[in-house]
Amino acid sequence: MNGELRQLVEEACPLVPVGHRARLVQQFNLARDLAEIVCQSYPEGHLPESINKALSALTRLGEQLSRRTYCVGFLGPFQAGKSSTFNNVLNATDTEEEPAKVGQGFPTTAVITRLVKSASGKHCVRPVFLSTTEFEEKRQFLLRLVGFKGNEKDEVVLQQIPDILRNWTKEVRTRTDASGNEIPVRRKDVEYLALFLRSYARFRSSIADSRIVLNNVPFAERARYLQHPPDPWDQQDAHVTPLLREVIIEYSTEAIPPTLELLDLPGYDGDCSVDAFLTDQFLKTLQAAFVFCRATDFGGIVETIVTNLRHVLGHDLRGRVWLVITRCDDINIRNGATREDRNIFDQIKNFAKNKGIPQSQIIFVTNDLAGFRRRMEDGTFRKRVNELIDAVSDDWPELRQQWDSLSEDGGIGALRRLIVDQVAKQVGESIARQASNRLPELCETFYSHLRELDNEKRLGELPERISKWRHRLLQAAIITPSQIRSFANQFFNDLSATWDSLELRSELVDHIAREGGNTRLREEFMMHAYRLDNAIQTFLRTEWTTTAYRPLVEQLRQHEHADGSLSLPGVCDSGIADYLEDCATRDQRDLSWINGKLPSFKAHNPFEDLPDHSAPIYTGEEYLEVMTRKMQVVSQQIAILLTLRVYDKVRELLELIRQYALDLFNRGDISLPHEWSQMMAEFDRRMSEIVRT
């Protein structure tokens, strides 16, 4: 089992709301203990897929419940105002104090910026380099992104890139995506790859199996690590930024509580795809996010971001995702618009509703407060905004207050108060809700599987003869394609003999078609289909059913002659082979078990919907070929049906043996080790407590 999956104590879950903490820790520990016993019951690397998935979910919940800080991401398209808002929330109005560089019409954030409250009272920077594994993953991504296979040497790629860029306007370079589509390559991606590989050649000593961290880099040097170099990237000197996983900024401020880490993530829709790659890598580490969206242009990229967050955080986004509407000084209000025009606030409301974001988690901000105030001084504009707000106020009662906060300080104060006072609490409540729903389900998953193992353990304590025969039946229940092919060939030969007895020649079919067209061919086909369908019923009642059982019965007879039979009262009184032979006899006599499943020639008449006087669709030769193919298909279908029937009867017998064993256990004729029985009794008690709570 995952070594990180340790028991929790309440003291290790400081951010979980107190009212939920004891219960969630109890449920987590029960799920963890159940998972441990289940994992111990399998060889390493052979866990069922359902258990692997449940373990992954439990591990994620354990990490969420035991966090001492929550990671909150600032995400959105480039130039959506993320970095500006990031700085304003921190009151970093002085350029020398800004942790995030503000863009000038192009992407500037080149690496994940993790802002944490400084314990020393001073600003400092801690760049974190990629590990060897992370570097190779990024390298492979970049190579394939620009149309390479991924196995080329760095020197070869660097030699080819100048020619690729030189011929950029003459040749369209493409890459193949996962669906096999040809996608044009972006020039910036090629430039970045050149910078990335050259940077590695110079700074390769910074890439190691464990991430290397540079401690206490002066805050004044942060731009060297945070920003993209000047254009064109392929002509710049080697740079450390492409080799960084993230940059941690310890910032002395009261605007960040010690329970939060704020992550400024590169924009999604810049000219360089690596920015989206970096952001996607960190999505799964977030506990919450502020998604930035320009008031003049929302949807598209923002919709993709929220969808990706739902995959990570779940569908309940309460206390998890806030929609930050920026550039409100440029909000799209057309002069002279009528009340029937599409209301911008109505669009925002519907977007948030469709994505599961509560209205209370919509925030309006502007980083140009003076420009916003000037625009609101325009009486026509102000009147129109108020009309649009009034139009949706019944469905969005908090909108007026949310919008009015813009005039005070551009909405930054409301956002700052949210971050300082509420985000950690709301995220904690959201995680508690998620865990409250998921942990009982995981307990039930592991417990149900443990119950199955308990039954297996009881069966393992059976007398040797019962246990040996049970294992033989388990082996016998394995279906092989060769077995089905053998039955299908035999059934096809039998149907072919019936078909040959009709002595139908292609010349006769051609004559029938000439005389009566498709009408006569339809009648002829129905007559042939009737004969073949009757033959199938006859074969099932005389040969085919017992043919399907025979190989297994003969195999079991040989075991009985060698080792003796297994006779269980009320289950298989005369032995296993006789039991299955009786099943074959009953199935052969009563074919009701196959009702609705048996293929029929009559049910698929190729002439059914053709006009009576239309030209024949088959020549005589073609008709005979069609009938041969139909017989082959029907033979395969019947072979599969009969094989599955035998398999079902074996499984029924195994279940009867299992129940027989449980009856023995309940009567005290067999017993389990005392320690195992005690453990199951304890789990039963703990599961009953979960149900009660």
XYZ file of C-alpha atoms in Angstrom:
693
model
C 0.000 0.000 0.000
C 1.090 3.572 -0.611
C 3.565 4.404 2.139
C 2.121 7.930 2.379
C -1.274 6.605 3.445
C -0.860 6.939 7.193
C -3.464 7.240 9.900
C -4.638 10.753 10.681
C -4.995 12.440 14.052
C -7.161 15.482 14.634
C -4.152 17.657 15.462
C -2.763 16.963 11.964
C -5.883 18.400 10.301
C -5.895 22.019 11.525
C -7.792 23.465 8.550
C -10.706 20.995 8.685
C -13.696 22.656 10.408
C -13.831 21.611 14.068
C -17.410 20.352 13.789
C -16.396 17.816 11.120
C -12.859 16.985 12.178
C -13.358 14.046 14.583
C -15.869 12.295 12.316
C -13.785 12.680 9.143
C -10.595 11.505 10.861
C -12.488 8.461 12.177
C -13.876 7.655 8.714
C -10.534 8.187 7.003
C -8.731 5.896 9.445
C -11.355 3.186 9.000
C -10.991 3.383 5.203
C -7.225 3.351 5.572
C -7.252 0.274 7.859
C -9.625 -1.582 5.552
C -7.442 -0.695 2.555
C -4.332 -1.957 4.339
C -5.829 -5.418 4.969
C -7.119 -5.621 1.386
C -3.693 -4.690 -0.005
C -1.943 -7.261 2.192
C -4.158 -9.952 0.674
C -2.704 -9.502 -2.828
C 0.814 -9.896 -4.259
C 2.517 -6.560 -4.885
C 1.392 -5.009 -8.158
C -1.678 -7.251 -8.536
C -4.427 -5.186 -6.906
C -7.787 -5.083 -8.733
C -8.318 -1.889 -10.706
C -11.282 -0.864 -8.536
C -9.091 -1.037 -5.432
C -6.295 0.944 -7.109
C -8.777 3.701 -7.968
C -10.193 3.720 -4.443
C -6.656 3.919 -2.996
C -5.844 6.902 -5.215
C -9.027 8.672 -4.112
C -8.278 7.938 -0.444
C -4.707 9.205 -0.804
C -5.959 12.484 -2.308
C -8.471 12.932 0.502
C -5.785 12.269 3.095
C -3.600 14.947 1.532
C -6.487 17.431 1.484
C -7.566 16.776 5.086
C -4.053 17.035 6.532
C -2.943 20.194 4.736
C -1.613 23.056 6.824
C -1.916 25.499 3.932
C -4.267 25.671 0.971
C -2.954 26.381 -2.526
C -5.136 28.924 -4.323
C -4.404 29.566 -7.987
C -4.787 32.762 -10.020
C -5.709 31.452 -13.503
C -7.004 32.880 -16.740
C -6.106 34.070 -20.225
C -2.994 36.193 -20.594
C -3.619 39.929 -20.193
C -6.690 39.188 -18.053
C -5.224 41.183 -15.165
C -4.003 38.307 -12.980
C -0.609 39.753 -12.127
C -1.933 43.310 -11.680
C -4.621 42.095 -9.307
C -2.086 39.871 -7.567
C 0.059 42.939 -6.859
C -2.877 45.156 -5.870
C -4.205 42.614 -3.383
C -0.779 42.776 -1.704
C -0.788 46.609 -1.693
C 2.368 46.343 -3.834
C 1.874 49.606 -5.714
C 5.617 50.312 -5.816
C 7.324 48.615 -8.766
C 10.167 47.592 -6.467
C 7.705 45.720 -4.251
C 5.683 43.948 -6.958
C 6.121 40.159 -6.774
C 4.501 39.693 -10.210
C 5.588 41.525 -13.351
C 2.660 43.122 -15.197
C 2.360 42.350 -18.916
C 2.534 44.951 -21.671
C 0.367 43.287 -24.305
C 2.241 39.985 -24.308
C 2.687 37.123 -21.802
C 5.271 37.888 -19.123
C 4.760 35.263 -16.382
C 7.125 32.479 -17.431
C 7.000 30.232 -14.381
C 4.641 29.307 -11.572
C 4.942 31.938 -8.823
C 4.059 30.624 -5.349
C 3.522 33.443 -2.856
C 3.657 32.563 0.845
C 3.660 34.711 3.957
C 7.207 35.422 5.087
C 8.041 34.255 8.589
C 11.197 36.379 8.730
C 9.529 39.701 7.961
C 11.607 40.082 4.777
C 10.947 39.409 1.111
C 13.027 36.640 -0.454
C 12.953 34.388 -3.511
C 13.472 30.610 -3.689
C 13.684 29.247 -7.266
C 12.922 25.500 -7.530
C 14.445 23.608 -10.471
C 12.810 20.697 -12.285
C 13.748 17.205 -11.203
C 15.291 14.888 -13.781
C 11.926 13.203 -14.372
C 10.075 16.526 -14.666
C 12.702 17.876 -17.046
C 12.396 14.863 -19.350
C 8.595 15.095 -19.297
C 8.765 18.762 -20.320
C 11.398 17.990 -22.966
C 9.252 15.256 -24.531
C 6.223 17.565 -24.502
C 8.129 20.338 -26.284
C 9.699 18.055 -28.894
C 6.361 16.552 -29.884
C 4.687 19.946 -29.708
C 6.867 21.246 -32.533
C 6.692 18.125 -34.686
C 9.658 16.017 -33.535
C 9.302 12.363 -32.542
C 10.822 12.807 -29.086
C 13.819 10.505 -29.458
C 16.111 13.020 -31.200
C 19.307 14.208 -29.554
C 19.411 17.812 -28.376
C 22.291 18.712 -30.698
C 20.378 17.442 -33.748
C 17.274 19.437 -32.815
C 19.279 22.615 -32.196
C 20.911 22.241 -35.619
C 17.504 21.933 -37.341
C 15.691 24.781 -35.588
C 17.397 27.688 -37.473
C 16.330 26.181 -40.821
C 12.798 25.621 -39.524
C 12.487 29.271 -38.470
C 14.189 30.586 -41.617
C 11.656 28.778 -43.820
C 8.702 29.567 -41.558
C 6.776 31.586 -44.158
C 7.540 29.103 -46.932
C 6.600 25.824 -45.255
C 3.782 24.966 -42.887
C 5.147 22.860 -40.028
C 2.622 20.556 -38.386
C 2.395 18.050 -35.582
C 0.007 15.131 -35.121
C -2.284 15.254 -32.081
C -3.640 12.276 -30.112
C -6.588 11.928 -32.525
C -4.331 11.818 -35.585
C -5.154 15.366 -36.700
C -2.500 17.595 -38.275
C -2.083 20.738 -36.141
C -0.012 23.765 -37.239
C 3.025 24.365 -35.024
C 3.419 27.762 -33.328
C 6.601 29.697 -34.054
C 6.956 30.681 -30.388
C 6.971 27.002 -29.401
C 9.923 26.357 -31.719
C 11.766 29.385 -30.313
C 11.083 28.240 -26.753
C 12.367 24.726 -27.492
C 15.664 26.204 -28.730
C 15.972 28.309 -25.563
C 15.042 25.336 -23.372
C 17.658 22.993 -24.859
C 20.406 25.616 -24.867
C 19.617 26.502 -21.273
C 19.899 22.848 -20.273
C 23.259 22.534 -22.011
C 24.583 25.375 -19.869
C 22.785 24.756 -16.557
C 22.413 20.958 -16.614
C 24.016 20.707 -13.164
C 20.837 22.322 -11.762
C 18.735 19.312 -12.856
C 18.927 16.381 -10.429
C 16.831 13.420 -9.273
C 15.532 15.555 -6.394
C 14.565 19.174 -7.024
C 17.324 21.683 -6.326
C 16.197 24.823 -4.461
C 18.136 28.085 -4.387
C 17.558 29.611 -0.952
C 17.463 33.287 -0.049
C 17.875 34.773 -3.509
C 17.527 38.569 -3.098
C 14.038 39.814 -3.888
C 15.488 42.421 -6.263
C 16.696 39.576 -8.551
C 13.266 37.959 -8.957
C 12.770 39.120 -12.564
C 15.682 36.928 -13.666
C 13.694 33.850 -12.625
C 10.082 34.906 -13.215
C 9.932 36.480 -16.668
C 10.195 35.371 -20.245
C 13.365 36.748 -21.902
C 13.040 39.336 -24.694
C 12.059 38.287 -28.215
C 13.160 36.391 -30.225
C 13.724 33.594 -27.725
C 15.799 31.392 -30.018
C 18.460 34.101 -30.243
C 18.758 34.741 -26.492
C 21.507 33.478 -24.243
C 20.849 30.443 -22.046
C 18.360 31.306 -19.308
C 17.509 29.515 -16.039
C 13.749 30.204 -16.268
C 12.858 27.347 -18.682
C 14.461 24.875 -16.246
C 12.414 25.998 -13.226
C 9.434 24.171 -11.802
C 8.303 27.161 -9.755
C 9.543 30.199 -7.859
C 8.576 30.535 -4.202
C 8.348 34.122 -3.009
C 8.316 34.610 0.739
C 6.555 37.949 1.044
C 6.212 40.081 4.138
C 2.551 41.128 4.152
C -0.620 41.003 6.206
C -2.676 40.456 3.043
C -1.927 36.732 3.005
C -2.918 34.567 5.970
C -0.385 31.864 6.916
C -2.933 29.225 5.868
C -2.847 30.207 2.178
C -0.354 29.942 -0.657
C -1.244 32.039 -3.696
C -0.076 30.743 -7.079
C 0.186 33.115 -10.030
C -0.057 30.819 -13.059
C 0.954 31.631 -16.661
C -1.845 32.620 -19.044
C -3.612 30.031 -21.166
C -3.932 31.628 -24.575
C -0.586 33.258 -25.276
C 1.533 32.564 -28.310
C 3.556 29.889 -26.483
C 1.858 26.594 -25.621
C 4.272 25.857 -22.776
C 2.456 28.388 -20.573
C -0.710 26.256 -20.679
C 1.420 23.132 -20.126
C 2.924 24.623 -16.943
C -0.480 25.684 -15.643
C -2.055 22.287 -16.342
C 0.775 20.611 -14.405
C -0.186 22.580 -11.290
C -3.980 22.346 -11.512
C -4.034 19.056 -9.621
C -2.122 20.658 -6.718
C -4.752 23.374 -6.155
C -7.398 23.365 -3.460
C -9.140 26.457 -4.865
C -8.804 28.968 -7.686
C -9.607 32.503 -8.752
C -10.401 32.318 -12.468
C -9.821 35.665 -14.167
C -11.995 36.648 -17.066
C -12.089 39.877 -19.057
C -15.521 41.526 -18.971
C -15.071 42.212 -22.655
C -14.338 38.619 -23.542
C -15.371 35.674 -21.371
C -16.070 32.083 -22.338
C -13.716 30.058 -24.562
C -10.451 29.724 -22.634
C -12.165 30.481 -19.318
C -14.693 27.746 -19.979
C -11.831 25.294 -20.585
C -10.124 26.340 -17.346
C -13.268 25.846 -15.250
C -13.942 22.477 -16.898
C -10.393 21.355 -16.065
C -10.820 22.546 -12.482
C -14.022 20.522 -12.143
C -12.041 17.410 -13.078
C -9.620 18.171 -10.240
C -11.876 19.650 -7.545
C -15.149 17.876 -8.293
C -18.461 19.319 -9.424
C -19.276 21.088 -6.151
C -17.400 24.375 -6.594
C -18.762 26.074 -3.485
C -15.779 27.534 -1.671
C -13.471 26.273 -4.430
C -13.686 28.467 -7.547
C -14.281 32.215 -7.739
C -14.920 33.984 -11.059
C -13.051 37.311 -11.152
C -14.421 39.665 -13.823
C -11.660 42.134 -14.762
C -11.403 45.137 -17.104
C -14.734 46.418 -15.852
C -13.760 49.880 -17.101
C -14.162 48.410 -20.614
C -17.327 46.422 -19.891
C -19.324 45.828 -23.043
C -22.312 48.223 -22.741
C -23.351 49.525 -26.144
C -24.754 53.039 -26.377
C -28.351 53.056 -27.515
C -28.851 49.386 -26.659
C -32.415 48.349 -25.878
C -33.584 46.302 -22.926
C -34.085 43.399 -25.303
C -30.341 43.309 -26.151
C -28.265 40.618 -24.499
C -27.541 41.800 -20.949
C -23.821 41.463 -20.099
C -24.700 40.654 -16.478
C -27.192 38.062 -17.652
C -24.420 36.471 -19.731
C -22.092 36.371 -16.721
C -24.859 34.930 -14.531
C -25.679 32.175 -17.038
C -22.006 31.338 -17.601
C -21.437 30.924 -13.847
C -24.626 28.895 -13.453
C -23.734 26.532 -16.298
C -20.292 25.969 -14.779
C -21.581 25.454 -11.228
C -20.037 28.631 -9.764
C -22.297 30.223 -7.098
C -23.288 33.866 -7.687
C -21.715 34.813 -4.355
C -18.368 33.711 -5.831
C -18.410 36.262 -8.659
C -16.103 39.236 -8.093
C -15.729 42.412 -10.151
C -12.376 44.194 -10.194
C -10.623 46.873 -12.197
C -6.947 47.706 -12.059
C -7.659 51.098 -13.648
C -9.789 52.695 -10.956
C -9.423 56.203 -12.379
C -10.580 55.039 -15.814
C -13.543 53.205 -14.307
C -14.626 56.247 -12.277
C -14.386 58.484 -15.341
C -16.614 56.122 -17.255
C -19.156 55.928 -14.438
C -19.299 59.745 -14.436
C -20.904 59.455 -17.882
C -24.603 59.734 -16.975
C -25.797 57.719 -19.979
C -23.389 54.891 -19.270
C -24.195 54.863 -15.548
C -27.934 54.814 -16.243
C -27.573 51.934 -18.698
C -25.481 49.899 -16.248
C -28.075 50.422 -13.519
C -30.855 49.322 -15.878
C -29.002 46.142 -16.742
C -28.308 45.391 -13.060
C -31.983 45.973 -12.187
C -33.025 43.628 -15.009
C -31.277 40.650 -13.387
C -31.545 41.642 -9.715
C -34.411 39.215 -9.037
C -32.240 36.285 -10.116
C -28.995 37.776 -8.778
C -29.780 39.795 -5.624
C -26.110 40.220 -4.618
C -25.109 41.826 -7.920
C -25.697 45.433 -6.875
C -23.417 45.153 -3.857
C -20.766 43.268 -5.852
C -20.737 45.936 -8.570
C -20.755 48.908 -6.175
C -17.542 47.690 -4.552
C -15.789 48.681 -7.788
C -16.278 52.395 -7.142
C -14.670 52.183 -3.704
C -11.279 50.728 -4.633
C -11.698 48.847 -7.886
C -13.041 45.771 -6.030
C -9.562 45.030 -4.658
C -10.639 45.614 -1.051
C -13.462 43.046 -1.297
C -11.075 40.563 -2.915
C -8.412 41.193 -0.268
C -10.929 40.707 2.578
C -12.093 37.509 0.932
C -8.532 36.161 0.745
C -7.541 37.248 4.256
C -10.702 36.325 6.155
C -12.786 33.800 4.237
C -11.027 31.723 1.582
C -9.264 29.275 3.933
C -12.479 28.745 5.896
C -14.596 28.244 2.775
C -12.067 25.875 1.207
C -11.950 23.876 4.464
C -15.743 23.581 4.507
C -15.763 22.530 0.868
C -13.134 19.829 1.449
C -15.112 18.638 4.494
C -18.271 18.349 2.351
C -16.412 16.409 -0.301
C -14.828 14.085 2.264
C -18.175 13.571 4.021
C -19.621 12.256 0.773
C -16.631 10.273 -0.432
C -15.203 8.603 2.685
C -18.281 6.461 3.495
C -18.294 5.318 -0.161
C -14.619 4.351 0.048
C -15.182 2.558 3.362
C -17.961 0.569 1.721
C -15.771 -0.236 -1.309
C -12.925 -1.615 0.810
C -15.302 -3.317 3.265
C -17.262 -5.094 0.510
C -14.012 -6.314 -1.016
C -12.797 -7.480 2.385
C -16.056 -9.389 2.814
C -15.362 -11.162 -0.474
C -11.874 -11.990 0.768
C -13.403 -13.217 4.024
C -15.603 -15.612 2.060
C -12.567 -16.739 0.089
C -10.697 -17.306 3.338
C -13.515 -19.455 4.661
C -13.455 -21.439 1.459
C -9.712 -21.785 1.904
C -10.355 -23.562 5.214
C -12.540 -26.191 3.512
C -11.529 -29.847 3.583
C -8.828 -30.547 1.020
C -11.092 -32.430 -1.416
C -13.631 -29.584 -1.644
C -10.904 -26.980 -2.039
C -9.170 -28.997 -4.796
C -12.371 -29.435 -6.806
C -13.266 -25.799 -6.385
C -9.953 -24.758 -7.935
C -10.499 -27.184 -10.806
C -13.865 -25.617 -11.534
C -12.373 -22.136 -11.442
C -9.878 -23.255 -14.082
C -12.633 -24.906 -16.086
C -14.646 -21.669 -16.156
C -12.013 -19.980 -18.330
C -13.312 -19.489 -21.879
C -10.833 -19.712 -24.768
C -11.338 -18.443 -28.355
C -10.116 -21.768 -29.747
C -12.893 -23.563 -27.894
C -15.524 -21.264 -29.429
C -13.982 -21.652 -32.905
C -14.094 -25.449 -32.597
C -17.813 -25.434 -31.711
C -18.591 -22.880 -34.474
C -16.870 -25.043 -37.129
C -18.844 -28.111 -36.054
C -22.150 -26.218 -36.065
C -21.386 -24.720 -39.473
C -20.673 -28.173 -40.900
C -24.019 -29.412 -39.578
C -25.901 -26.434 -41.063
C -24.044 -26.844 -44.362
C -25.190 -30.465 -44.544
C -28.793 -29.309 -44.086
C -28.292 -26.643 -46.742
C -26.741 -29.101 -49.182
C -29.737 -31.410 -48.740
C -31.866 -28.739 -50.420
C -29.802 -29.292 -53.607
C -30.097 -25.620 -54.494
C -28.056 -24.535 -57.520
C -27.208 -21.017 -58.658
C -28.946 -21.588 -62.008
C -32.225 -22.310 -60.210
C -31.948 -19.113 -58.163
C -31.257 -17.113 -61.351
C -34.369 -18.640 -62.933
C -36.514 -17.774 -59.910
C -35.212 -14.192 -59.971
C -35.972 -13.793 -63.676
C -39.491 -15.169 -63.256
C -40.558 -13.258 -60.153
C -37.868 -10.738 -59.224
C -37.367 -9.862 -55.580
C -40.880 -11.040 -54.673
C -40.066 -14.643 -55.567
C -36.593 -14.349 -54.027
C -38.210 -13.153 -50.792
C -40.501 -16.182 -50.748
C -37.620 -18.509 -51.592
C -35.467 -17.024 -48.840
C -38.228 -17.437 -46.234
C -38.601 -21.092 -47.183
C -34.836 -21.653 -46.834
C -34.748 -19.673 -43.575
C -37.596 -21.766 -42.160
C -35.701 -24.987 -42.934
C -32.470 -23.696 -41.391
C -34.177 -22.299 -38.257
C -35.929 -25.638 -37.724
C -32.612 -27.413 -38.187
C -31.045 -25.217 -35.472
C -33.821 -26.155 -33.013
C -33.370 -29.841 -33.862
C -29.584 -29.731 -33.478
C -29.897 -27.980 -30.117
C -32.268 -30.701 -28.867
C -30.190 -33.595 -30.187
C -26.476 -32.717 -30.479
C -25.241 -29.174 -30.021
C -26.147 -28.635 -26.355
C -24.404 -31.788 -25.182
C -21.522 -30.993 -27.564
C -20.913 -27.739 -25.662
C -20.857 -29.535 -22.287
C -18.933 -32.629 -23.438
C -15.280 -31.398 -23.287
C -15.707 -30.141 -19.722
C -17.628 -33.224 -18.549
C -15.021 -35.565 -20.041
C -12.201 -33.575 -18.415
C -13.912 -33.781 -15.015
C -14.598 -37.513 -15.458
C -10.871 -38.094 -15.898
C -10.203 -36.242 -12.620
C -12.857 -38.326 -10.863
C -11.344 -41.581 -12.126
C -7.902 -40.449 -10.944
C -8.750 -38.776 -7.597
C -12.294 -39.763 -6.759
C -15.470 -37.726 -7.076
C -16.779 -34.893 -4.901
C -20.227 -35.568 -3.459
C -21.858 -32.731 -1.511
C -25.376 -33.429 -0.179
C -27.939 -31.177 -1.818
C -25.359 -29.787 -4.256
C -23.746 -32.517 -6.349
C -24.798 -35.800 -4.760
C -23.283 -37.978 -7.503
C -20.227 -35.875 -8.292
C -19.351 -32.809 -10.373
C -19.383 -34.541 -13.783
C -22.848 -35.999 -13.198
C -24.084 -32.578 -12.003
C -22.997 -30.901 -15.257
C -24.261 -33.809 -17.348
C -27.672 -33.339 -15.726
C -27.457 -29.634 -16.592
C -26.794 -30.549 -20.244
C -29.766 -32.913 -20.301
C -32.111 -30.293 -18.831
C -30.858 -27.581 -21.210
C -31.271 -29.903 -24.179
C -34.802 -30.857 -23.199
C -35.979 -27.346 -22.309
C -34.643 -24.563 -24.534
C -36.447 -21.755 -22.674
C -33.057 -20.523 -21.382
C -32.181 -19.417 -24.904
C -35.464 -17.627 -25.676
C -34.842 -14.194 -27.142
C -31.133 -14.925 -27.622
C -31.136 -17.482 -30.430
C -30.191 -16.034 -33.828
C -32.726 -16.550 -36.592
C -32.476 -16.555 -40.369
C -36.121 -15.455 -40.689
C -35.470 -12.326 -38.567
C -33.031 -10.902 -41.119
C -34.634 -11.112 -44.564
C -32.534 -9.054 -47.041
C -35.517 -8.793 -49.420
C -38.036 -7.540 -46.841
C -38.190 -3.844 -47.734
C -37.518 -4.053 -51.481
C -40.220 -3.059 -54.029
C -41.914 -6.104 -55.512
C -41.005 -5.294 -59.092
C -37.491 -4.006 -58.562
C -34.504 -5.704 -60.185
C -33.069 -8.670 -58.238
C -30.344 -7.585 -55.828
C -28.409 -10.885 -56.072
C -27.376 -13.243 -58.816
C -27.661 -16.963 -58.071
C -23.963 -17.193 -57.131
C -24.215 -14.142 -54.877
C -27.303 -15.548 -53.146
C -25.514 -18.790 -52.301
C -22.498 -16.834 -50.995
C -24.757 -14.689 -48.792
C -26.406 -17.771 -47.311
C -22.995 -19.343 -46.614
C -21.826 -16.205 -44.791
C -25.071 -16.113 -42.804
C -24.557 -19.721 -41.719
C -21.013 -18.924 -40.580
C -22.172 -15.947 -38.513
C -25.091 -17.827 -36.963
C -22.818 -20.754 -36.110
C -20.408 -18.409 -34.304
C -23.252 -16.756 -32.392
C -24.679 -20.095 -31.245
C -21.202 -21.329 -30.263
C -20.773 -18.248 -28.054
C -24.255 -18.671 -26.531
C -23.670 -22.311 -25.637
C -20.174 -21.682 -24.281
C -21.497 -18.901 -22.041
C -24.329 -21.180 -20.892
C -21.846 -23.829 -19.764
C -19.778 -21.098 -18.086
C -22.893 -19.857 -16.231
C -23.713 -23.348 -14.961
C -20.137 -23.752 -13.674
C -20.413 -20.408 -11.886
C -23.743 -21.502 -10.381
C -22.087 -24.669 -9.085
C -19.221 -22.646 -7.610
C -21.741 -20.442 -5.818
C -23.516 -23.519 -4.430
C -20.171 -24.821 -3.145
C -19.429 -21.413 -1.620
C -22.780 -21.378 0.147
C -22.219 -24.950 1.310
C -18.910 -23.824 2.808
C -20.531 -20.891 4.589
C -23.144 -23.244 6.034
C -20.325 -25.457 7.311
C -18.688 -22.416 8.864
C -21.912 -21.273 10.512
C -22.479 -24.753 11.962
C -18.945 -24.719 13.351
C -17.719 -27.575 11.175
C -14.878 -25.340 9.939
C -13.344 -22.269 11.551
C -11.056 -19.343 10.725
C -7.987 -18.238 12.650
C -8.989 -16.395 15.803
C -7.071 -13.236 14.848
C -8.878 -12.973 11.508
C -12.304 -13.470 13.107
C -11.513 -10.809 15.705
C -10.411 -8.386 12.997
C -13.607 -8.879 10.946
C -15.762 -8.423 14.056
C -13.958 -5.153 14.804
C -14.453 -3.907 11.242
C -18.140 -4.840 11.441
C -18.448 -2.720 14.583
C -16.632 0.270 13.067
C -18.671 0.094 9.858
C -21.905 0.113 11.894
C -20.702 3.319 13.575
C -20.142 4.905 10.169
C -23.703 4.013 9.183
C -25.086 5.532 12.381
C -23.203 8.804 11.889
